[in-house]
Coordinates of C-alpha atoms and ligand atoms in Angstrom, one line a residue:
M1 CA 33.3 44.9 -11.9
K2 CA 34.8 47.9 -10.1
L3 CA 31.4 49.5 -10.1
R4 CA 30.1 47.8 -7.0
F5 CA 33.2 47.7 -4.8
G6 CA 31.1 49.1 -2.0
S7 CA 28.7 46.3 -1.9
L8 CA 31.5 43.8 -2.1
L9 CA 33.4 45.4 0.7
A10 CA 30.3 45.4 3.0
L11 CA 29.4 41.9 2.0
A12 CA 32.6 40.8 3.6
A13 CA 31.1 41.9 6.9
A14 CA 29.1 38.7 6.8
L15 CA 32.2 37.1 5.5
A16 CA 32.2 34.5 2.8
V17 CA 28.7 33.6 3.4
A18 CA 27.3 36.8 2.0
A19 CA 30.0 37.3 -0.6
A20 CA 28.9 34.1 -2.1
A21 CA 25.6 35.7 -3.0
Q22 CA 27.7 38.0 -5.2
F23 CA 30.1 35.4 -6.5
P24 CA 28.1 32.2 -7.1
G25 CA 31.3 30.4 -8.0
M26 CA 32.8 31.0 -4.6
H27 CA 33.7 28.1 -2.4
L28 CA 31.4 27.6 0.6
S29 CA 31.2 24.8 3.1
V30 CA 28.0 22.9 3.3
A31 CA 27.1 24.6 6.6
Q32 CA 27.9 28.1 5.2
R33 CA 25.8 27.5 2.2
A34 CA 22.9 26.3 4.3
R35 CA 23.2 29.3 6.5
L36 CA 23.2 31.7 3.6
Q37 CA 20.1 30.0 2.1
A38 CA 18.2 30.2 5.3
Q39 CA 19.1 33.8 5.8
Q40 CA 18.0 34.6 2.2
R41 CA 14.7 32.8 2.7
A42 CA 14.0 34.6 6.0
T43 CA 14.9 37.9 4.4
A44 CA 12.6 37.4 1.5
A45 CA 9.8 36.3 3.8
G46 CA 10.2 39.4 5.9
H47 CA 10.2 41.6 2.9
R48 CA 7.1 40.0 1.5
Y49 CA 5.4 40.4 4.9
M50 CA 6.2 44.2 4.8
M51 CA 4.8 44.5 1.3
D52 CA 1.6 42.7 2.3
I53 CA 0.9 44.9 5.3
L54 CA 1.5 48.0 3.1
H55 CA -0.7 46.4 0.4
I56 CA 2.1 46.7 -2.1
R57 CA 1.8 44.3 -5.0
S58 CA 5.1 45.0 -6.7
L59 CA 8.1 47.2 -6.5
R60 CA 10.2 48.7 -9.3
P61 CA 13.4 46.8 -9.6
G62 CA 16.7 48.5 -8.9
A63 CA 19.6 49.1 -11.2
D64 CA 22.3 46.7 -12.1
G65 CA 25.6 47.9 -11.0
F66 CA 27.7 45.3 -12.8
N67 CA 26.7 44.5 -16.3
P68 CA 26.8 47.5 -18.8
K69 CA 24.8 45.3 -21.2
A70 CA 21.9 44.8 -18.8
P71 CA 18.7 46.7 -19.7
N72 CA 18.5 48.1 -16.2
Y73 CA 22.2 49.0 -16.0
Q74 CA 22.7 52.0 -13.7
N75 CA 22.2 55.4 -15.3
T76 CA 25.3 57.6 -15.6
D77 CA 23.9 60.1 -18.0
E78 CA 23.6 63.6 -16.4
A79 CA 21.1 64.6 -19.0
T80 CA 18.5 62.2 -17.5
A81 CA 19.7 62.2 -13.9
N82 CA 17.3 64.7 -12.4
P83 CA 13.7 63.5 -13.1
Y84 CA 12.5 65.4 -10.0
P85 CA 14.5 68.6 -10.1
H86 CA 12.5 70.4 -7.4
L87 CA 13.8 69.5 -3.9
P88 CA 11.6 70.2 -0.9
N89 CA 12.6 73.5 0.5
P90 CA 14.2 73.1 3.9
L91 CA 13.1 76.7 4.7
I92 CA 9.5 76.4 3.9
S93 CA 7.3 74.5 6.4
N94 CA 5.0 71.7 5.3
R95 CA 2.1 74.2 5.6
G96 CA 3.9 76.8 3.5
I97 CA 5.3 79.1 6.2
R98 CA 8.6 80.7 5.2
I99 CA 11.3 80.1 7.8
T100 CA 13.3 83.3 8.3
T101 CA 14.7 83.0 11.9
P102 CA 16.7 80.4 13.8
A103 CA 13.9 80.1 16.3
Q104 CA 11.5 79.1 13.6
W105 CA 14.0 76.5 12.4
W106 CA 14.4 75.0 15.8
R107 CA 10.8 75.1 16.9
L108 CA 8.9 74.5 13.7
R109 CA 10.8 73.3 10.7
R110 CA 13.5 71.0 12.1
P111 CA 11.1 68.9 14.1
E112 CA 8.9 68.7 11.0
I113 CA 11.8 67.4 8.9
E114 CA 12.7 65.0 11.6
Q115 CA 9.2 63.6 11.8
D116 CA 9.1 63.2 8.0
F117 CA 12.4 61.3 8.0
D118 CA 11.1 59.2 11.0
R119 CA 7.8 58.3 9.3
D120 CA 8.9 57.7 5.7
V121 CA 12.6 57.0 5.6
Y122 CA 14.6 55.8 8.7
G123 CA 11.7 54.9 11.1
Y124 CA 10.8 55.8 14.6
V125 CA 12.9 54.6 17.5
P126 CA 10.3 52.8 19.7
R127 CA 9.6 54.3 23.1
N128 CA 10.4 51.1 25.1
V129 CA 14.0 50.6 24.0
P130 CA 15.7 49.1 27.1
K131 CA 18.6 50.6 29.0
V132 CA 22.2 49.9 28.3
S133 CA 24.8 49.4 31.1
W134 CA 28.4 49.9 30.2
I135 CA 30.8 47.3 31.6
L136 CA 34.6 47.7 31.5
L137 CA 36.1 44.4 30.4
R138 CA 39.8 45.2 30.5
T139 CA 42.3 48.0 29.8
T140 CA 45.3 47.6 27.6
H141 CA 48.4 49.7 27.0
A142 CA 50.4 50.2 23.8
V143 CA 52.6 52.6 22.0
H144 CA 51.5 53.9 18.5
G145 CA 54.1 55.8 16.5
G146 CA 55.9 56.8 19.8
I147 CA 52.7 57.8 21.5
P148 CA 51.7 55.7 24.5
T149 CA 48.0 54.9 24.6
V150 CA 45.4 53.4 26.9
T151 CA 42.6 51.3 25.4
R152 CA 39.5 50.5 27.3
H153 CA 37.5 47.5 26.1
L154 CA 33.8 47.8 27.0
I155 CA 30.5 46.1 26.5
G156 CA 27.2 47.9 26.5
H157 CA 24.9 45.3 27.9
V158 CA 21.3 45.9 26.8
D159 CA 18.7 44.9 29.4
N160 CA 17.0 41.9 27.8
S161 CA 15.0 40.8 30.8
S162 CA 11.8 41.3 28.7
D163 CA 13.1 38.6 26.3
P164 CA 16.1 36.6 27.5
A165 CA 16.2 34.7 24.3
I166 CA 17.4 37.8 22.5
P167 CA 20.8 38.9 23.9
V168 CA 22.0 42.3 22.6
N169 CA 25.4 43.7 23.4
I170 CA 27.4 46.7 22.1
P171 CA 31.1 46.1 22.1
L172 CA 33.2 49.3 22.1
T173 CA 36.9 50.1 22.4
V174 CA 38.1 53.6 23.4
T175 CA 41.8 54.5 22.8
V176 CA 43.3 57.7 24.2
P177 CA 46.8 59.1 24.5
A178 CA 48.1 58.0 27.9
D179 CA 49.8 61.3 28.6
A180 CA 47.1 63.7 27.4
G181 CA 47.0 67.1 28.9
G182 CA 43.3 66.9 29.7
P183 CA 40.1 65.3 28.3
V184 CA 40.7 64.6 24.6
P185 CA 38.5 64.8 21.5
V186 CA 37.5 61.4 20.2
L187 CA 36.5 60.2 16.8
M188 CA 34.0 57.3 16.8
H189 CA 34.7 55.0 13.9
L190 CA 31.9 52.8 12.7
S191 CA 33.6 49.6 11.8
F192 CA 32.6 46.7 9.5
G193 CA 34.4 44.5 12.1
F194 CA 36.6 42.6 9.7
S195 CA 39.3 40.4 11.3
P196 CA 42.7 40.8 9.6
A197 CA 42.3 37.3 8.2
A198 CA 38.9 38.0 6.8
M199 CA 40.1 41.2 5.2
K200 CA 43.0 39.4 3.6
A201 CA 40.8 36.6 2.2
F202 CA 38.4 39.2 1.0
V203 CA 40.9 41.3 -0.8
A204 CA 42.3 38.1 -2.4
M205 CA 38.8 37.3 -3.6
L206 CA 38.3 40.8 -5.0
K207 CA 41.5 40.5 -6.9
A208 CA 40.6 37.1 -8.3
H209 CA 37.4 38.8 -9.7
H210 CA 39.5 41.6 -11.2
V211 CA 38.0 44.2 -8.8
P212 CA 40.6 46.9 -8.4
V213 CA 41.8 47.3 -4.8
P214 CA 43.9 50.4 -4.6
P215 CA 46.7 50.2 -2.0
P216 CA 46.0 52.2 1.2
P217 CA 47.4 55.8 0.9
K218 CA 50.9 56.4 2.0
G219 CA 51.4 58.1 5.4
P220 CA 50.1 57.4 8.8
S221 CA 47.0 55.3 9.5
W222 CA 43.8 57.2 10.5
Q223 CA 44.4 56.1 14.1
Q224 CA 47.9 57.6 14.0
Q225 CA 46.7 60.8 12.4
L226 CA 44.2 61.2 15.3
L227 CA 46.8 60.4 18.0
N228 CA 49.3 62.8 16.4
A229 CA 46.7 65.5 16.7
D230 CA 46.2 64.6 20.4
W231 CA 42.8 63.0 19.7
G232 CA 41.6 59.6 20.8
Y233 CA 39.4 57.2 18.9
A234 CA 36.6 54.8 19.6
V235 CA 35.6 51.8 17.5
L236 CA 32.0 50.6 17.3
T237 CA 30.9 47.7 15.1
P238 CA 27.2 48.3 14.5
T239 CA 26.4 44.9 13.1
K240 CA 27.1 43.4 16.5
F241 CA 23.8 44.8 17.8
Q242 CA 21.8 44.9 14.6
A243 CA 22.5 42.6 11.8
D244 CA 23.0 43.9 8.3
N245 CA 20.2 41.8 6.7
G246 CA 16.5 41.6 6.7
A247 CA 16.5 38.2 8.5
G248 CA 18.1 40.0 11.4
L249 CA 15.2 42.3 12.0
R250 CA 13.7 39.8 14.4
R251 CA 16.9 39.8 16.4
G252 CA 19.3 42.5 17.6
I253 CA 17.9 45.6 19.2
I254 CA 15.1 45.9 16.7
G255 CA 14.0 42.3 17.4
L256 CA 14.4 42.6 21.1
V257 CA 12.0 45.5 21.3
N258 CA 9.4 43.6 19.2
H259 CA 9.9 40.3 21.2
G260 CA 11.2 38.5 18.1
H261 CA 8.3 39.6 15.8
Y262 CA 8.5 41.6 12.7
R263 CA 8.6 45.3 13.1
R264 CA 5.7 47.6 12.2
P265 CA 6.1 49.8 9.0
E266 CA 6.8 53.0 10.9
Q267 CA 9.5 51.5 13.1
W268 CA 13.2 51.9 12.8
G269 CA 15.4 50.2 10.3
A270 CA 19.0 49.2 10.8
L271 CA 20.5 52.6 10.0
R272 CA 18.5 54.2 12.8
A273 CA 19.4 51.3 15.1
W274 CA 23.1 51.6 14.3
A275 CA 22.8 55.4 15.0
W276 CA 21.0 54.5 18.3
G277 CA 24.0 52.3 19.3
A278 CA 26.4 55.2 18.4
S279 CA 24.4 57.4 20.7
R280 CA 24.6 54.9 23.6
A281 CA 28.4 54.7 23.0
L282 CA 28.4 58.5 23.3
D283 CA 26.5 58.1 26.6
Y284 CA 29.5 56.1 27.8
L285 CA 32.0 58.6 26.5
E286 CA 30.2 61.3 28.5
T287 CA 31.1 59.4 31.7
D288 CA 34.8 58.9 30.7
P289 CA 37.0 61.6 32.4
Q290 CA 39.7 61.2 29.8
V291 CA 37.3 62.1 27.0
N292 CA 35.9 65.6 26.1
A293 CA 32.4 64.5 25.2
H294 CA 31.7 67.9 23.7
E295 CA 34.2 67.1 21.0
V296 CA 33.2 63.7 19.7
A297 CA 33.2 63.1 15.9
I298 CA 31.4 60.3 14.1
E299 CA 32.9 58.6 10.9
G300 CA 31.8 55.8 8.7
L301 CA 32.1 54.6 5.1
S302 CA 29.4 53.4 2.6
R303 CA 26.4 51.9 4.5
L304 CA 28.2 53.0 7.6
G305 CA 28.7 56.4 6.1
K306 CA 24.9 56.5 5.9
A307 CA 24.8 55.5 9.5
A308 CA 27.3 58.1 10.5
L309 CA 25.2 60.8 8.8
V310 CA 22.0 59.6 10.4
T311 CA 23.8 59.6 13.8
M312 CA 25.0 63.1 13.3
A313 CA 21.6 64.3 12.1
Y314 CA 19.6 62.9 15.0
D315 CA 22.0 63.2 17.9
Q316 CA 23.0 66.8 18.3
R317 CA 25.7 65.9 20.9
F318 CA 28.0 64.8 18.1
A319 CA 30.2 67.7 17.3
I320 CA 31.4 66.9 13.7
G321 CA 31.1 64.1 11.1
L322 CA 33.2 62.5 8.4
I323 CA 30.8 61.0 6.0
G324 CA 32.5 58.6 3.6
S325 CA 31.0 57.5 0.3
S326 CA 27.5 57.3 1.8
G327 CA 25.5 57.3 -1.5
K328 CA 21.7 57.0 -1.5
G329 CA 20.2 56.6 1.9
G330 CA 23.1 58.8 3.1
A331 CA 24.2 62.2 1.7
T332 CA 23.1 61.5 -2.0
L333 CA 19.7 62.7 -3.2
F334 CA 17.0 60.0 -3.4
R335 CA 15.5 62.0 -6.2
R336 CA 18.5 61.4 -8.5
H337 CA 18.3 58.8 -11.3
Y338 CA 22.0 57.9 -11.3
G339 CA 23.9 54.9 -10.0
E340 CA 22.0 53.1 -7.2
E341 CA 18.2 53.5 -7.4
M342 CA 15.3 53.5 -5.0
G343 CA 14.6 50.0 -6.3
N344 CA 17.9 48.7 -4.9
L345 CA 17.2 50.3 -1.5
A346 CA 13.6 49.1 -1.3
G347 CA 14.4 45.6 -2.4
A348 CA 14.9 42.6 0.0
G349 CA 18.7 43.1 0.1
E350 CA 18.6 46.6 1.6
Y351 CA 15.1 47.5 2.8
H352 CA 16.1 46.6 6.3
W353 CA 18.2 49.8 6.5
F354 CA 15.0 51.8 6.4
A355 CA 11.5 52.0 7.9
G356 CA 9.1 49.6 6.2
N357 CA 7.2 52.7 5.0
F358 CA 10.1 53.7 2.9
I359 CA 9.4 50.9 0.3
Q360 CA 6.2 52.6 -0.7
F361 CA 8.3 55.2 -2.5
D362 CA 9.4 52.5 -4.8
G363 CA 5.9 51.1 -5.2
P364 CA 2.8 53.1 -5.8
R365 CA 4.8 56.3 -5.1
N366 CA 8.2 57.4 -6.2
A367 CA 11.2 59.3 -5.0
G368 CA 9.6 62.6 -6.0
D369 CA 6.8 62.0 -3.5
L370 CA 9.2 61.9 -0.5
P371 CA 8.5 64.8 1.8
V372 CA 12.2 65.2 2.5
D373 CA 15.5 64.4 0.8
S374 CA 19.1 64.1 1.8
H375 CA 19.9 67.8 1.7
E376 CA 17.6 68.0 4.7
L377 CA 19.4 65.2 6.5
I378 CA 22.6 67.3 6.1
A379 CA 20.6 70.4 7.2
M380 CA 19.6 68.5 10.4
C381 CA 23.3 68.5 11.3
A382 CA 23.5 72.3 11.1
P383 CA 25.1 74.4 12.6
R384 CA 27.6 71.6 13.4
P385 CA 30.4 71.0 10.8
I386 CA 30.2 68.1 8.5
F387 CA 32.7 66.8 6.0
I388 CA 31.5 64.8 3.0
S389 CA 34.0 62.5 1.3
Y390 CA 34.1 60.4 -1.8
G391 CA 36.5 58.6 -4.1
A392 CA 37.0 59.2 -7.8
P393 CA 34.2 58.0 -10.0
H394 CA 36.5 56.1 -12.4
V395 CA 38.0 54.2 -9.5
E396 CA 35.2 54.0 -6.9
G397 CA 32.5 53.6 -9.5
T398 CA 29.4 55.7 -10.2
W399 CA 27.1 53.7 -7.9
V400 CA 27.5 56.2 -5.0
D401 CA 26.6 59.3 -7.2
S402 CA 28.9 61.8 -5.6
R403 CA 27.4 64.6 -7.7
G404 CA 24.0 63.9 -6.2
S405 CA 25.7 64.3 -2.8
F406 CA 27.3 67.5 -3.8
M407 CA 23.9 68.9 -4.9
A408 CA 22.5 67.9 -1.5
A409 CA 25.3 69.6 0.3
V410 CA 24.7 72.8 -1.8
A411 CA 21.0 72.6 -1.0
A412 CA 21.7 72.3 2.8
G413 CA 23.6 75.6 2.7
P414 CA 20.6 78.0 3.3
V415 CA 20.0 76.3 6.7
Y416 CA 23.6 76.7 7.7
R417 CA 23.5 80.3 6.7
L418 CA 20.2 80.9 8.6
L419 CA 22.0 79.6 11.7
G420 CA 24.9 82.0 11.2
K421 CA 27.2 79.5 9.6
R422 CA 28.4 78.8 6.0
G423 CA 27.6 76.0 3.7
L424 CA 29.9 74.8 0.9
E425 CA 30.2 78.4 -0.3
T426 CA 30.2 77.3 -4.0
D427 CA 27.9 75.3 -6.3
Q428 CA 30.8 74.2 -8.5
M429 CA 32.1 70.8 -7.7
P430 CA 35.9 71.0 -7.4
P431 CA 38.3 68.7 -9.2
L432 CA 39.4 65.4 -7.7
G433 CA 41.9 66.0 -4.9
V434 CA 40.8 69.5 -4.1
A435 CA 39.0 70.0 -0.8
L436 CA 36.5 72.6 0.1
L437 CA 37.4 73.7 3.7
K438 CA 36.2 77.2 4.0
G439 CA 32.6 76.7 5.0
D440 CA 31.0 74.6 7.7
I441 CA 30.2 71.9 5.2
G442 CA 33.5 70.4 4.0
W443 CA 33.9 68.4 0.8
R444 CA 36.5 66.3 -1.0
R445 CA 36.7 63.6 -3.7
S446 CA 40.0 61.8 -3.7
H447 CA 41.8 60.1 -6.6
G448 CA 41.2 56.8 -4.9
G449 CA 38.5 54.2 -4.5
H450 CA 35.7 53.4 -2.1
T451 CA 37.4 54.6 1.0
D452 CA 37.7 57.8 3.0
L453 CA 41.3 57.3 3.9
P454 CA 42.8 59.6 1.2
N455 CA 40.5 62.4 2.4
W456 CA 41.5 62.0 6.1
P457 CA 44.3 64.6 6.2
D458 CA 41.9 67.2 4.8
F459 CA 39.2 66.2 7.3
M460 CA 41.8 66.7 10.1
Q461 CA 42.5 70.2 8.7
F462 CA 38.7 70.9 8.6
A463 CA 38.2 69.6 12.1
G464 CA 41.1 71.6 13.4
K465 CA 39.0 74.7 12.8
Y466 CA 36.5 73.5 15.5
I467 CA 38.2 71.0 17.7
H468 CA 41.1 72.0 20.0
A469 CA 42.8 69.1 21.7
P470 CA 44.8 69.7 24.8
P471 CA 48.5 69.3 24.1
R472 CA 50.2 66.1 25.5
K473 CA 52.2 66.5 28.7
S474 CA 55.4 65.0 27.4
Ligands
GCU1 C1 26.0 48.6 -1.8 C2 24.8 49.4 -1.6 C3 25.2 50.8 -1.2 C4 26.1 50.8 0.0 C5 27.3 49.9 -0.3 C6 28.2 49.6 0.9 O1 26.7 49.0 -2.9 O2 24.0 49.4 -2.7 O3 24.0 51.5 -0.9 O4 26.5 52.0 0.4 O5 26.8 48.6 -0.7 O6 27.8 49.8 2.0 O7 29.3 49.1 0.7

């Protein structure tokens, strides 16, 4: 059961309704069950529609992450994990030109890689995305571990005059030390948006199903670690402006732009939409005099780890990233046959994260046909520092394929070096609990589960090489 903790955690985002899909025995009210069924029907219909317009008859099914006896149980055998061992070379252009200077990278190769990701993986952001206006709702004051703070509660209101039936808003909170000595660095946390009560109920449910839930690491919370280092933090809940299911593609920011119709195959999926929201939140931070907008970090876990990496790759204003257990669709190579498979990502349950076009790589084509892979998503972050984080395979599970992510990080190294920086500086994956902090790509796998919390102190050390907060006044 422990193997799919990630999915369970994220399912809680839609609370019991979605979790019930995983745990058929779970109690649901009549209304909740009806909602779940309607959502599943709409998701399946949208997925079929996308297959139809792409003329795809069938997709290869994904792996089973739960049942070791299932014939399609996830592969964990390294001997067969690399069916497509040759990765696209980030330093050879699509027309075979060798990239040997930073200018060639910026002018030729990076735009090409971006296009390939747009078209085949994450989707294009449509040109007509409406404007966002930031509204300050209220300001609150608190003291965290002896540090007085100010929190601004904001809403990014998306202009929906083109379709008033589809409201889209981006809630955001920004917390900074009240007595900062100047504009502070800010970490933007992508949140699943659990209420404490939902979280409690969810953990109880996991325990009832014998899913291990390791206690949070000892020591200060991530918020406190940031405040102690004179940073601030912002919290963004991406599912508030784009739902985490296929049915939601006709609503939220993707639905608004398409007036409630299905998206076209080359258009953005949820990951790109979530990253778009993070960029709009950074637009706000650029206007906040208490924030140093040149020192904004992005962080997320699991599917939100994927979103954090997509954000960092596409929006070069983000200074640094902490990418937690992002797996396939994030920092792990699509080409790996290990843990989660293309068939999981392209199926009705997850295809909404990507462009519709992406599902072709699980139909007539395969992962080896992708023009890009995740090492090039990491390379798009270069020369900016990025820290890639996982838990321990025997606790977190093998679904996220941390080795595939390590391989991607190694393969992004040449781009960092071309730009005068350093990659991981080794191709040997270190033992659990040992961080790689010397290069501009950081790495750590904790002894813990599907969480980036145990890796946070090392991330802070890594970030300290680049980010210099002004000392507090008092
Ligand atoms: C599922 C999914 C992963 C994802 C994870 C999560 O396990 O297959 O791709 O990262 O959920 O977001 O928790």
